[in-house]
mmCIF file of C-alpha atoms and ligand atoms in Angstrom:
data_model
loop_
_atom_site.group_PDB
_atom_site.id
_atom_site.type_symbol
_atom_site.label_atom_id
_atom_site.label_comp_id
_atom_site.label_asym_id
_atom_site.label_seq_id
_atom_site.Cartn_x
_atom_site.Cartn_y
_atom_site.Cartn_z
ATOM 1 C CA MET A 91 42.135 39.704 -38.237
ATOM 2 C CA SER A 92 45.680 39.063 -37.112
ATOM 3 C CA THR A 93 49.062 37.801 -38.104
ATOM 4 C CA ILE A 94 50.492 34.667 -36.504
ATOM 5 C CA GLU A 95 54.258 34.419 -36.019
ATOM 6 C CA LEU A 96 55.959 31.264 -34.830
ATOM 7 C CA SER A 97 59.665 31.362 -34.091
ATOM 8 C CA GLY A 98 61.940 28.620 -32.815
ATOM 9 C CA LEU A 99 58.842 26.776 -31.697
ATOM 10 C CA ARG A 100 59.506 23.421 -30.037
ATOM 11 C CA LYS A 101 57.493 20.844 -28.167
ATOM 12 C CA SER A 102 58.475 17.748 -26.242
ATOM 13 C CA PHE A 103 56.209 15.334 -24.419
ATOM 14 C CA GLY A 104 58.516 14.192 -21.619
ATOM 15 C CA SER A 105 61.722 13.144 -23.339
ATOM 16 C CA VAL A 106 60.081 12.787 -26.762
ATOM 17 C CA ALA A 107 60.546 15.813 -29.013
ATOM 18 C CA VAL A 108 57.713 16.161 -31.546
ATOM 19 C CA ILE A 109 58.069 19.753 -32.839
ATOM 20 C CA HIS A 110 61.624 20.698 -33.742
ATOM 21 C CA GLY A 111 61.883 24.444 -34.200
ATOM 22 C CA ILE A 112 59.174 25.897 -36.413
ATOM 23 C CA GLU A 113 59.636 29.269 -38.170
ATOM 24 C CA LEU A 114 56.461 30.457 -39.835
ATOM 25 C CA THR A 115 54.543 33.674 -40.378
ATOM 26 C CA VAL A 116 50.900 33.639 -41.399
ATOM 27 C CA ALA A 117 49.779 36.916 -42.957
ATOM 28 C CA GLU A 118 46.679 38.811 -41.949
ATOM 29 C CA GLY A 119 43.635 37.230 -43.591
ATOM 30 C CA GLU A 120 45.682 34.412 -45.058
ATOM 31 C CA PHE A 121 44.310 30.874 -45.333
ATOM 32 C CA LEU A 122 47.140 28.446 -44.630
ATOM 33 C CA ALA A 123 46.799 24.668 -44.984
ATOM 34 C CA LEU A 124 48.951 22.386 -42.862
ATOM 35 C CA VAL A 125 49.523 18.900 -44.271
ATOM 36 C CA GLY A 126 51.797 16.001 -43.410
ATOM 37 C CA PRO A 127 51.745 12.320 -42.514
ATOM 38 C CA SER A 128 49.913 11.028 -39.465
ATOM 39 C CA GLY A 129 51.813 11.753 -36.255
ATOM 40 C CA CYS A 130 53.988 14.535 -37.746
ATOM 41 C CA GLY A 131 52.739 17.094 -35.207
ATOM 42 C CA LYS A 132 49.938 18.990 -36.980
ATOM 43 C CA SER A 133 47.421 18.841 -34.136
ATOM 44 C CA THR A 134 50.115 19.527 -31.568
ATOM 45 C CA LEU A 135 51.174 22.669 -33.433
ATOM 46 C CA LEU A 136 47.587 23.875 -33.705
ATOM 47 C CA ARG A 137 46.949 23.194 -30.023
ATOM 48 C CA MET A 138 50.078 25.155 -29.102
ATOM 49 C CA ILE A 139 48.799 28.155 -31.062
ATOM 50 C CA ALA A 140 45.389 27.827 -29.404
ATOM 51 C CA GLY A 141 47.031 27.681 -25.971
ATOM 52 C CA LEU A 142 45.764 24.170 -25.253
ATOM 53 C CA GLU A 143 49.309 22.804 -25.092
ATOM 54 C CA ASP A 144 52.358 24.303 -23.336
ATOM 55 C CA ILE A 145 55.296 25.147 -25.531
ATOM 56 C CA SER A 146 58.759 23.801 -24.685
ATOM 57 C CA ALA A 147 60.758 26.563 -26.406
ATOM 58 C CA GLY A 148 60.304 29.424 -28.823
ATOM 59 C CA GLU A 149 57.689 32.061 -29.248
ATOM 60 C CA ILE A 150 54.149 32.510 -30.543
ATOM 61 C CA ARG A 151 52.963 35.999 -31.489
ATOM 62 C CA ILE A 152 49.425 36.829 -32.486
ATOM 63 C CA ASP A 153 49.083 40.291 -34.001
ATOM 64 C CA GLY A 154 52.571 41.101 -32.782
ATOM 65 C CA LYS A 155 51.784 40.233 -29.183
ATOM 66 C CA ARG A 156 53.630 37.423 -27.427
ATOM 67 C CA VAL A 157 51.007 34.946 -26.203
ATOM 68 C CA ASN A 158 53.201 32.139 -24.827
ATOM 69 C CA HIS A 159 51.737 32.444 -21.364
ATOM 70 C CA ILE A 160 48.283 33.715 -22.202
ATOM 71 C CA ASP A 161 45.516 31.177 -21.628
ATOM 72 C CA PRO A 162 43.278 30.040 -24.526
ATOM 73 C CA LYS A 163 40.478 32.478 -23.674
ATOM 74 C CA GLY A 164 42.818 35.467 -23.817
ATOM 75 C CA ARG A 165 44.162 34.604 -27.282
ATOM 76 C CA ASN A 166 40.963 35.289 -29.219
ATOM 77 C CA VAL A 167 41.468 32.144 -31.241
ATOM 78 C CA ALA A 168 38.646 29.790 -32.249
ATOM 79 C CA MET A 169 39.307 26.151 -32.978
ATOM 80 C CA VAL A 170 37.053 23.863 -35.019
ATOM 81 C CA PHE A 171 37.722 20.171 -34.483
ATOM 82 C CA GLN A 172 36.943 16.972 -36.342
ATOM 83 C CA ASN A 173 34.679 15.904 -33.480
ATOM 84 C CA TYR A 174 32.399 18.897 -33.139
ATOM 85 C CA ALA A 175 30.764 17.941 -29.848
ATOM 86 C CA LEU A 176 27.437 19.768 -29.867
ATOM 87 C CA TYR A 177 25.232 19.645 -26.778
ATOM 88 C CA PRO A 178 22.370 17.277 -27.703
ATOM 89 C CA HIS A 179 19.807 18.828 -25.342
ATOM 90 C CA MET A 180 20.324 22.350 -26.699
ATOM 91 C CA THR A 181 18.911 23.839 -29.878
ATOM 92 C CA VAL A 182 21.183 25.040 -32.653
ATOM 93 C CA ARG A 183 20.664 28.613 -31.443
ATOM 94 C CA GLU A 184 21.612 27.663 -27.887
ATOM 95 C CA ASN A 185 24.650 25.699 -29.017
ATOM 96 C CA ILE A 186 25.909 28.602 -31.113
ATOM 97 C CA SER A 187 25.336 31.223 -28.443
ATOM 98 C CA LEU A 188 26.599 29.196 -25.472
ATOM 99 C CA ASN A 189 30.081 30.720 -25.231
ATOM 100 C CA LEU A 190 28.710 34.236 -25.564
ATOM 101 C CA ARG A 191 26.173 33.588 -22.819
ATOM 102 C CA ILE A 192 28.922 32.216 -20.569
ATOM 103 C CA SER A 193 30.997 35.343 -21.262
ATOM 104 C CA ARG A 194 27.935 37.452 -20.329
ATOM 105 C CA VAL A 195 27.761 39.264 -23.650
ATOM 106 C CA ALA A 196 24.657 41.509 -23.818
ATOM 107 C CA LYS A 197 21.505 39.751 -25.060
ATOM 108 C CA ASP A 198 20.880 41.909 -28.113
ATOM 109 C CA GLU A 199 24.550 41.620 -29.114
ATOM 110 C CA ILE A 200 24.285 37.809 -28.856
ATOM 111 C CA ALA A 201 21.138 37.849 -30.997
ATOM 112 C CA ARG A 202 22.852 40.031 -33.592
ATOM 113 C CA ARG A 203 25.984 37.853 -33.829
ATOM 114 C CA VAL A 204 24.040 34.581 -33.910
ATOM 115 C CA ALA A 205 21.781 35.906 -36.676
ATOM 116 C CA GLU A 206 24.838 37.009 -38.665
ATOM 117 C CA ALA A 207 26.520 33.589 -38.286
ATOM 118 C CA ALA A 208 23.298 31.816 -39.245
ATOM 119 C CA ARG A 209 23.045 33.939 -42.363
ATOM 120 C CA LEU A 210 26.688 33.385 -43.357
ATOM 121 C CA LEU A 211 26.394 29.626 -42.853
ATOM 122 C CA ASP A 212 22.950 29.367 -44.385
ATOM 123 C CA ILE A 213 21.400 27.631 -41.362
ATOM 124 C CA GLU A 214 18.667 30.155 -40.568
ATOM 125 C CA PRO A 215 15.805 27.612 -40.907
ATOM 126 C CA LEU A 216 17.546 25.202 -38.520
ATOM 127 C CA MET A 217 18.018 27.428 -35.497
ATOM 128 C CA ASP A 218 15.351 25.800 -33.311
ATOM 129 C CA ARG A 219 16.276 22.193 -34.079
ATOM 130 C CA ARG A 220 18.385 19.943 -31.892
ATOM 131 C CA PRO A 221 21.627 18.353 -33.205
ATOM 132 C CA SER A 222 19.943 14.933 -33.607
ATOM 133 C CA GLN A 223 17.599 16.515 -36.170
ATOM 134 C CA LEU A 224 20.504 17.666 -38.393
ATOM 135 C CA SER A 225 22.609 16.035 -41.084
ATOM 136 C CA GLY A 226 26.367 15.675 -40.591
ATOM 137 C CA GLY A 227 27.106 18.682 -42.757
ATOM 138 C CA GLN A 228 24.550 20.814 -40.942
ATOM 139 C CA ARG A 229 26.091 19.841 -37.595
ATOM 140 C CA GLN A 230 29.505 20.808 -38.898
ATOM 141 C CA ARG A 231 28.085 24.187 -39.896
ATOM 142 C CA VAL A 232 26.704 24.656 -36.390
ATOM 143 C CA ALA A 233 30.158 23.891 -34.993
ATOM 144 C CA MET A 234 31.549 26.559 -37.332
ATOM 145 C CA GLY A 235 28.828 28.924 -36.145
ATOM 146 C CA ARG A 236 29.920 28.416 -32.572
ATOM 147 C CA ALA A 237 33.426 29.503 -33.578
ATOM 148 C CA ILE A 238 32.315 32.419 -35.775
ATOM 149 C CA VAL A 239 30.128 34.190 -33.199
ATOM 150 C CA ARG A 240 33.144 34.669 -31.002
ATOM 151 C CA ASN A 241 34.537 36.979 -33.664
ATOM 152 C CA PRO A 242 37.972 35.438 -33.343
ATOM 153 C CA ALA A 243 41.181 36.982 -34.602
ATOM 154 C CA VAL A 244 42.284 33.554 -35.808
ATOM 155 C CA PHE A 245 40.552 30.337 -36.901
ATOM 156 C CA LEU A 246 42.278 27.019 -36.336
ATOM 157 C CA PHE A 247 40.708 24.017 -38.072
ATOM 158 C CA ASP A 248 41.772 20.469 -37.230
ATOM 159 C CA GLU A 249 40.441 18.195 -39.984
ATOM 160 C CA PRO A 250 36.964 19.662 -39.657
ATOM 161 C CA LEU A 251 35.474 17.735 -42.575
ATOM 162 C CA SER A 252 36.993 14.311 -42.106
ATOM 163 C CA ASN A 253 33.831 12.853 -40.540
ATOM 164 C CA LEU A 254 31.684 13.784 -43.514
ATOM 165 C CA ASP A 255 30.951 11.692 -46.571
ATOM 166 C CA ALA A 256 32.650 12.554 -49.849
ATOM 167 C CA LYS A 257 29.816 14.613 -51.306
ATOM 168 C CA LEU A 258 29.262 16.679 -48.174
ATOM 169 C CA ARG A 259 32.971 17.324 -47.878
ATOM 170 C CA VAL A 260 33.044 18.843 -51.328
ATOM 171 C CA GLN A 261 30.040 20.991 -50.481
ATOM 172 C CA MET A 262 31.448 22.131 -47.112
ATOM 173 C CA ARG A 263 34.808 22.779 -48.726
ATOM 174 C CA SER A 264 33.318 25.304 -51.090
ATOM 175 C CA GLU A 265 31.281 26.795 -48.245
ATOM 176 C CA ILE A 266 34.390 27.287 -46.141
ATOM 177 C CA LYS A 267 36.050 28.907 -49.124
ATOM 178 C CA SER A 268 33.208 31.314 -49.777
ATOM 179 C CA PHE A 269 32.934 32.014 -46.045
ATOM 180 C CA HIS A 270 36.612 32.958 -45.963
ATOM 181 C CA GLN A 271 36.129 35.202 -48.976
ATOM 182 C CA LYS A 272 33.291 36.991 -47.188
ATOM 183 C CA MET A 273 35.156 37.160 -43.870
ATOM 184 C CA PRO A 274 38.888 36.788 -44.501
ATOM 185 C CA THR A 275 39.952 35.777 -41.000
ATOM 186 C CA THR A 276 43.520 34.484 -40.610
ATOM 187 C CA SER A 277 43.173 30.703 -40.677
ATOM 188 C CA ILE A 278 45.279 27.576 -40.276
ATOM 189 C CA TYR A 279 43.598 24.479 -41.641
ATOM 190 C CA VAL A 280 44.916 20.981 -40.936
ATOM 191 C CA THR A 281 43.812 18.335 -43.387
ATOM 192 C CA HIS A 282 44.687 14.910 -44.719
ATOM 193 C CA ASP A 283 42.858 15.743 -47.897
ATOM 194 C CA GLN A 284 45.193 17.163 -50.518
ATOM 195 C CA ILE A 285 42.402 18.496 -52.675
ATOM 196 C CA GLU A 286 41.096 20.400 -49.666
ATOM 197 C CA ALA A 287 44.547 21.850 -49.005
ATOM 198 C CA MET A 288 45.179 22.735 -52.639
ATOM 199 C CA THR A 289 41.775 24.309 -53.292
ATOM 200 C CA LEU A 290 41.330 26.220 -50.042
ATOM 201 C CA ALA A 291 44.745 27.509 -49.171
ATOM 202 C CA ASP A 292 46.701 30.589 -50.170
ATOM 203 C CA ARG A 293 49.786 28.699 -49.017
ATOM 204 C CA VAL A 294 50.407 25.105 -47.946
ATOM 205 C CA VAL A 295 52.884 24.028 -45.262
ATOM 206 C CA VAL A 296 54.229 20.487 -45.529
ATOM 207 C CA LEU A 297 55.211 19.190 -42.112
ATOM 208 C CA ASN A 298 57.215 15.999 -41.622
ATOM 209 C CA GLY A 299 58.436 14.641 -38.300
ATOM 210 C CA GLY A 300 57.899 17.989 -36.565
ATOM 211 C CA ARG A 301 59.833 19.984 -39.176
ATOM 212 C CA ILE A 302 58.688 22.118 -42.104
ATOM 213 C CA GLU A 303 59.748 20.586 -45.418
ATOM 214 C CA GLN A 304 58.349 23.316 -47.660
ATOM 215 C CA VAL A 305 55.981 26.274 -47.596
ATOM 216 C CA GLY A 306 54.497 27.549 -50.824
ATOM 217 C CA SER A 307 51.442 28.214 -52.906
ATOM 218 C CA PRO A 308 49.616 25.035 -53.940
ATOM 219 C CA ILE A 309 50.884 25.329 -57.503
ATOM 220 C CA ASP A 310 54.495 25.893 -56.337
ATOM 221 C CA LEU A 311 54.430 22.699 -54.333
ATOM 222 C CA TYR A 312 53.012 20.808 -57.285
ATOM 223 C CA LEU A 313 55.356 22.247 -59.909
ATOM 224 C CA LYS A 314 58.521 22.645 -57.826
ATOM 225 C CA PRO A 315 58.623 20.344 -54.821
ATOM 226 C CA CYS A 316 61.920 21.137 -53.073
ATOM 227 C CA ASN A 317 62.790 17.548 -52.175
ATOM 228 C CA LEU A 318 61.762 13.926 -52.588
ATOM 229 C CA PHE A 319 59.520 14.002 -49.525
ATOM 230 C CA VAL A 320 57.342 16.867 -50.777
ATOM 231 C CA ALA A 321 57.432 15.443 -54.310
ATOM 232 C CA GLY A 322 56.071 12.130 -53.052
ATOM 233 C CA PHE A 323 53.595 13.698 -50.654
ATOM 234 C CA ILE A 324 51.903 16.313 -52.852
ATOM 235 C CA GLY A 325 49.951 14.899 -55.771
ATOM 236 C CA SER A 326 47.675 11.913 -56.124
ATOM 237 C CA PRO A 327 48.453 9.295 -57.305
ATOM 238 C CA ALA A 328 51.949 9.992 -56.006
ATOM 239 C CA MET A 329 54.842 11.016 -58.242
ATOM 240 C CA ASN A 330 56.808 8.161 -59.835
ATOM 241 C CA PHE A 331 60.506 7.951 -59.039
ATOM 242 C CA LEU A 332 63.075 6.472 -61.421
ATOM 243 C CA PRO A 333 66.737 5.874 -60.615
ATOM 244 C CA ALA A 334 69.075 7.476 -63.162
ATOM 245 C CA THR A 335 72.621 8.700 -63.644
ATOM 246 C CA ALA A 336 73.777 12.108 -64.866
ATOM 247 C CA ASP A 337 75.579 12.042 -68.212
ATOM 248 C CA LEU A 338 76.321 14.145 -71.299
ATOM 249 C CA ASP A 339 75.180 13.409 -74.828
ATOM 250 C CA ASP A 340 77.435 13.576 -77.948
ATOM 251 C CA VAL A 341 77.240 17.355 -78.114
ATOM 252 C CA GLY A 342 77.656 17.928 -74.381
ATOM 253 C CA ASN A 343 74.033 18.472 -73.345
ATOM 254 C CA PRO A 344 73.044 17.165 -69.908
ATOM 255 C CA VAL A 345 71.068 13.937 -70.016
ATOM 256 C CA ALA A 346 69.949 11.304 -67.545
ATOM 257 C CA ARG A 347 70.763 7.661 -68.245
ATOM 258 C CA LEU A 348 67.886 5.335 -67.324
ATOM 259 C CA PRO A 349 68.166 1.699 -66.131
ATOM 260 C CA THR A 350 67.479 0.569 -69.749
ATOM 261 C CA GLY A 351 70.471 2.571 -71.001
ATOM 262 C CA GLN A 352 68.144 5.096 -72.668
ATOM 263 C CA PHE A 353 68.867 8.812 -72.347
ATOM 264 C CA VAL A 354 66.441 11.559 -71.414
ATOM 265 C CA ARG A 355 67.305 15.190 -72.133
ATOM 266 C CA LEU A 356 67.488 17.330 -69.007
ATOM 267 C CA THR A 357 66.121 20.759 -69.760
ATOM 268 C CA GLN A 358 66.183 21.995 -66.172
ATOM 269 C CA ASN A 359 69.236 24.261 -66.482
ATOM 270 C CA LEU A 360 71.500 21.726 -64.914
ATOM 271 C CA ALA A 361 75.259 21.338 -64.869
ATOM 272 C CA LEU A 362 75.803 17.924 -63.337
ATOM 273 C CA ALA A 363 78.975 15.893 -62.963
ATOM 274 C CA PRO A 364 78.658 12.801 -65.209
ATOM 275 C CA GLY A 365 78.105 9.725 -63.055
ATOM 276 C CA LEU A 366 76.125 11.577 -60.358
ATOM 277 C CA PRO A 367 73.279 9.379 -59.082
ATOM 278 C CA LEU A 368 69.874 10.995 -59.635
ATOM 279 C CA VAL A 369 66.258 10.317 -58.939
ATOM 280 C CA LEU A 370 63.888 11.424 -61.695
ATOM 281 C CA GLY A 371 60.354 12.357 -60.682
ATOM 282 C CA LEU A 372 57.483 11.949 -63.109
ATOM 283 C CA ARG A 373 53.889 12.641 -62.229
ATOM 284 C CA PRO A 374 51.441 9.910 -63.320
ATOM 285 C CA GLU A 375 49.363 12.493 -65.208
ATOM 286 C CA HIS A 376 52.424 13.471 -67.258
ATOM 287 C CA LEU A 377 53.065 10.006 -68.654
ATOM 288 C CA SER A 378 51.394 9.444 -71.993
ATOM 289 C CA LEU A 379 50.683 6.576 -74.334
ATOM 290 C CA SER A 380 51.614 8.667 -77.330
ATOM 291 C CA GLY A 381 53.010 12.088 -77.881
ATOM 292 C CA PRO A 382 56.404 13.682 -77.606
ATOM 293 C CA GLY A 383 59.513 12.784 -75.687
ATOM 294 C CA THR A 384 61.389 9.635 -74.863
ATOM 295 C CA ALA A 385 59.416 6.386 -75.134
ATOM 296 C CA LEU A 386 59.959 3.834 -72.391
ATOM 297 C CA PRO A 387 59.147 0.191 -73.050
ATOM 298 C CA ALA A 388 56.773 -0.955 -70.297
ATOM 299 C CA ARG A 389 54.382 -3.789 -69.511
ATOM 300 C CA VAL A 390 50.945 -3.334 -67.970
ATOM 301 C CA SER A 391 50.698 -5.049 -64.581
ATOM 302 C CA HIS A 392 47.349 -3.691 -63.468
ATOM 303 C CA VAL A 393 44.508 -1.596 -64.909
ATOM 304 C CA GLU A 394 42.151 0.489 -62.739
ATOM 305 C CA PRO A 395 39.369 2.198 -64.690
ATOM 306 C CA THR A 396 37.897 5.032 -62.575
ATOM 307 C CA GLY A 397 35.437 6.204 -65.213
ATOM 308 C CA ALA A 398 36.823 9.489 -66.481
ATOM 309 C CA GLN A 399 40.391 8.236 -66.141
ATOM 310 C CA THR A 400 42.313 4.982 -66.287
ATOM 311 C CA HIS A 401 45.109 4.306 -63.821
ATOM 312 C CA LEU A 402 47.736 1.981 -65.258
ATOM 313 C CA LEU A 403 50.275 0.234 -63.087
ATOM 314 C CA LEU A 404 53.268 -0.432 -65.306
ATOM 315 C CA ASP A 405 56.520 -2.278 -65.043
ATOM 316 C CA PHE A 406 59.464 -0.460 -66.596
ATOM 317 C CA ALA A 407 62.778 -2.310 -66.266
ATOM 318 C CA GLY A 408 61.778 -3.609 -62.835
ATOM 319 C CA VAL A 409 60.522 -0.220 -61.605
ATOM 320 C CA SER A 410 56.779 0.219 -60.929
ATOM 321 C CA LEU A 411 55.248 3.274 -62.568
ATOM 322 C CA VAL A 412 51.721 4.605 -62.341
ATOM 323 C CA ALA A 413 50.260 6.378 -65.355
ATOM 324 C CA VAL A 414 46.970 8.255 -65.337
ATOM 325 C CA ILE A 415 45.324 8.339 -68.736
ATOM 326 C CA ASN A 416 42.495 10.837 -69.198
ATOM 327 C CA ASP A 417 40.199 8.415 -70.932
ATOM 328 C CA PHE A 418 38.817 4.944 -70.825
ATOM 329 C CA CYS A 419 41.463 2.624 -72.273
ATOM 330 C CA ARG A 420 41.269 -0.975 -73.393
ATOM 331 C CA LEU A 421 44.690 -2.119 -72.267
ATOM 332 C CA LYS A 422 44.920 -5.232 -70.123
ATOM 333 C CA ARG A 423 47.403 -6.922 -67.850
ATOM 334 C CA GLY A 424 50.443 -8.222 -69.758
ATOM 335 C CA ASP A 425 50.138 -5.793 -72.687
ATOM 336 C CA ASP A 426 53.378 -4.178 -73.832
ATOM 337 C CA LEU A 427 53.460 -0.521 -74.681
ATOM 338 C CA GLN A 428 55.639 2.559 -75.019
ATOM 339 C CA VAL A 429 55.177 5.267 -72.393
ATOM 340 C CA GLY A 430 56.084 8.770 -73.471
ATOM 341 C CA ILE A 431 57.865 11.064 -71.039
ATOM 342 C CA ASP A 432 58.069 14.754 -71.724
ATOM 343 C CA PRO A 433 61.511 16.057 -70.616
ATOM 344 C CA SER A 434 60.071 19.434 -69.676
ATOM 345 C CA ARG A 435 57.839 17.696 -67.099
ATOM 346 C CA LEU A 436 60.700 15.891 -65.367
ATOM 347 C CA HIS A 437 61.683 16.655 -61.784
ATOM 348 C CA VAL A 438 65.345 16.000 -61.012
ATOM 349 C CA PHE A 439 66.594 15.197 -57.510
ATOM 350 C CA SER A 440 69.958 14.298 -56.047
ATOM 351 C CA ASP A 441 69.903 10.669 -54.966
ATOM 352 C CA ALA A 442 72.322 11.488 -52.140
ATOM 353 C CA SER A 443 70.517 14.445 -50.544
ATOM 354 C CA GLY A 444 67.001 14.090 -51.922
ATOM 355 C CA HIS A 445 67.061 17.801 -52.862
ATOM 356 C CA ARG A 446 65.658 19.192 -56.076
ATOM 357 C CA LEU A 447 68.289 20.033 -58.706
ATOM 358 C CA GLY A 448 67.908 22.780 -61.314
ATOM 359 C CA ASP A 449 64.695 24.641 -62.115
HETATM 360 N N1 ATP B 13 49.834 14.194 -24.903
HETATM 361 C C1 ATP B 13 50.786 13.537 -25.557
HETATM 362 N N2 ATP B 13 51.736 12.826 -24.915
HETATM 363 C C2 ATP B 13 52.715 12.169 -25.573
HETATM 364 N N3 ATP B 13 52.844 12.178 -26.912
HETATM 365 C C3 ATP B 13 51.927 12.861 -27.619
HETATM 366 C C4 ATP B 13 50.849 13.573 -26.990
HETATM 367 N N4 ATP B 13 50.111 14.160 -27.962
HETATM 368 C C5 ATP B 13 50.688 13.817 -29.122
HETATM 369 N N5 ATP B 13 51.785 13.048 -28.938
HETATM 370 C C6 ATP B 13 52.700 12.529 -29.972
HETATM 371 O O1 ATP B 13 53.161 13.626 -30.734
HETATM 372 C C7 ATP B 13 53.251 13.295 -32.110
HETATM 373 C C8 ATP B 13 52.444 14.292 -32.925
HETATM 374 O O2 ATP B 13 51.063 14.071 -32.657
HETATM 375 P P1 ATP B 13 49.935 14.918 -33.382
HETATM 376 O O3 ATP B 13 48.640 14.534 -32.782
HETATM 377 O O4 ATP B 13 50.314 16.347 -33.332
HETATM 378 O O5 ATP B 13 50.044 14.366 -34.868
HETATM 379 P P2 ATP B 13 49.169 14.740 -36.146
HETATM 380 O O6 ATP B 13 50.113 15.236 -37.182
HETATM 381 O O7 ATP B 13 48.040 15.607 -35.765
HETATM 382 O O8 ATP B 13 48.652 13.282 -36.591
HETATM 383 P P3 ATP B 13 47.238 12.859 -37.241
HETATM 384 O O9 ATP B 13 47.351 13.223 -38.694
HETATM 385 O O10 ATP B 13 47.227 11.379 -37.056
HETATM 386 O O11 ATP B 13 46.139 13.564 -36.526
HETATM 387 C C9 ATP B 13 52.776 11.868 -32.229
HETATM 388 O O12 ATP B 13 53.904 11.029 -32.285
HETATM 389 C C10 ATP B 13 51.997 11.644 -30.964
HETATM 390 O O13 ATP B 13 52.052 10.299 -30.562
HETATM 391 MG MG1 MG B 14 45.942 15.369 -35.738
#
């Protein structure tokens, strides 16, 4: 187990800068998820930590030791990729033990470590099969086994489950979680799958264009996204955004004026200059068809029943809103309704800077 410290970390490919000064410390045994849009630099960052990519500036420390110029083998880091290339002509046992055999680890030590990995990953009955005789999830477990037997100080995962079907992903997700609980090795886990990030990670890093937008626990990012980017990125379906203007009601309480002229109470401990342009954020799951708060007149433009939930695409004064209703609902396109918004669930952002305002 080890800490990972990144400071002032930068990377350019030729004249194109892709990582713009990353400051990040991963604690010993921590499971950190790295998320962000395609091309934002997630794989590049992981490859820099693994030593597979030179760094242009800054410093990487693993367990306090500067590793900038240490080659991948000397870093004691294991990487698990999306494309887990297993050798087709080797058995599972041979695939898992290959690196140890190359490093000339003693035979009985290899046997011990391979048996331990097989037990942890629950692949003991598969050890004499070849990769072609395994399911996708079993192959992914073998790829994990190959990483585990090296007893690494750090695990780096680059979208390891993205080739698996939905059901297997869920299963492997919980296996990775229970594996980490049994063997809490410091891990960085890149994923496109928000549920994976939210359920696996102690903390989530949101990367955008080679810069960190926010680092926090999954629930922090959901409840208090620090800016419009994180607000729109974390959560599915994405947060709704409504243009509004800061104002005061008759007794001087802060309110937001909506495009319809309606007011919404702002309970976020805000002191805003009247007239300030705002963006209000409302999660689809916090819009309701009844209940407390301000009611917005809206028209249904699309209905998507998903079974347990219904996703409603609504038009409110020319702004599209998505509402997730936790039930089957009989609304149809063209229906008019009132959507309730609960002021305590509102997120308030400055339109000018995109930063979160208030609590
Ligand atoms: N070897 C390279 N030479 C030039 N540019 C590169 C190289 N590798 C990556 N890039 C560029 O660096 C940026 C970051 O790429 P990276 O693969 O790290 O993104 P990512 O966040 O992992 O994306 P994805 O989610 O699609 O996997 C991209 O714009 C990419 O085109
Ligand atoms: Mg990538």
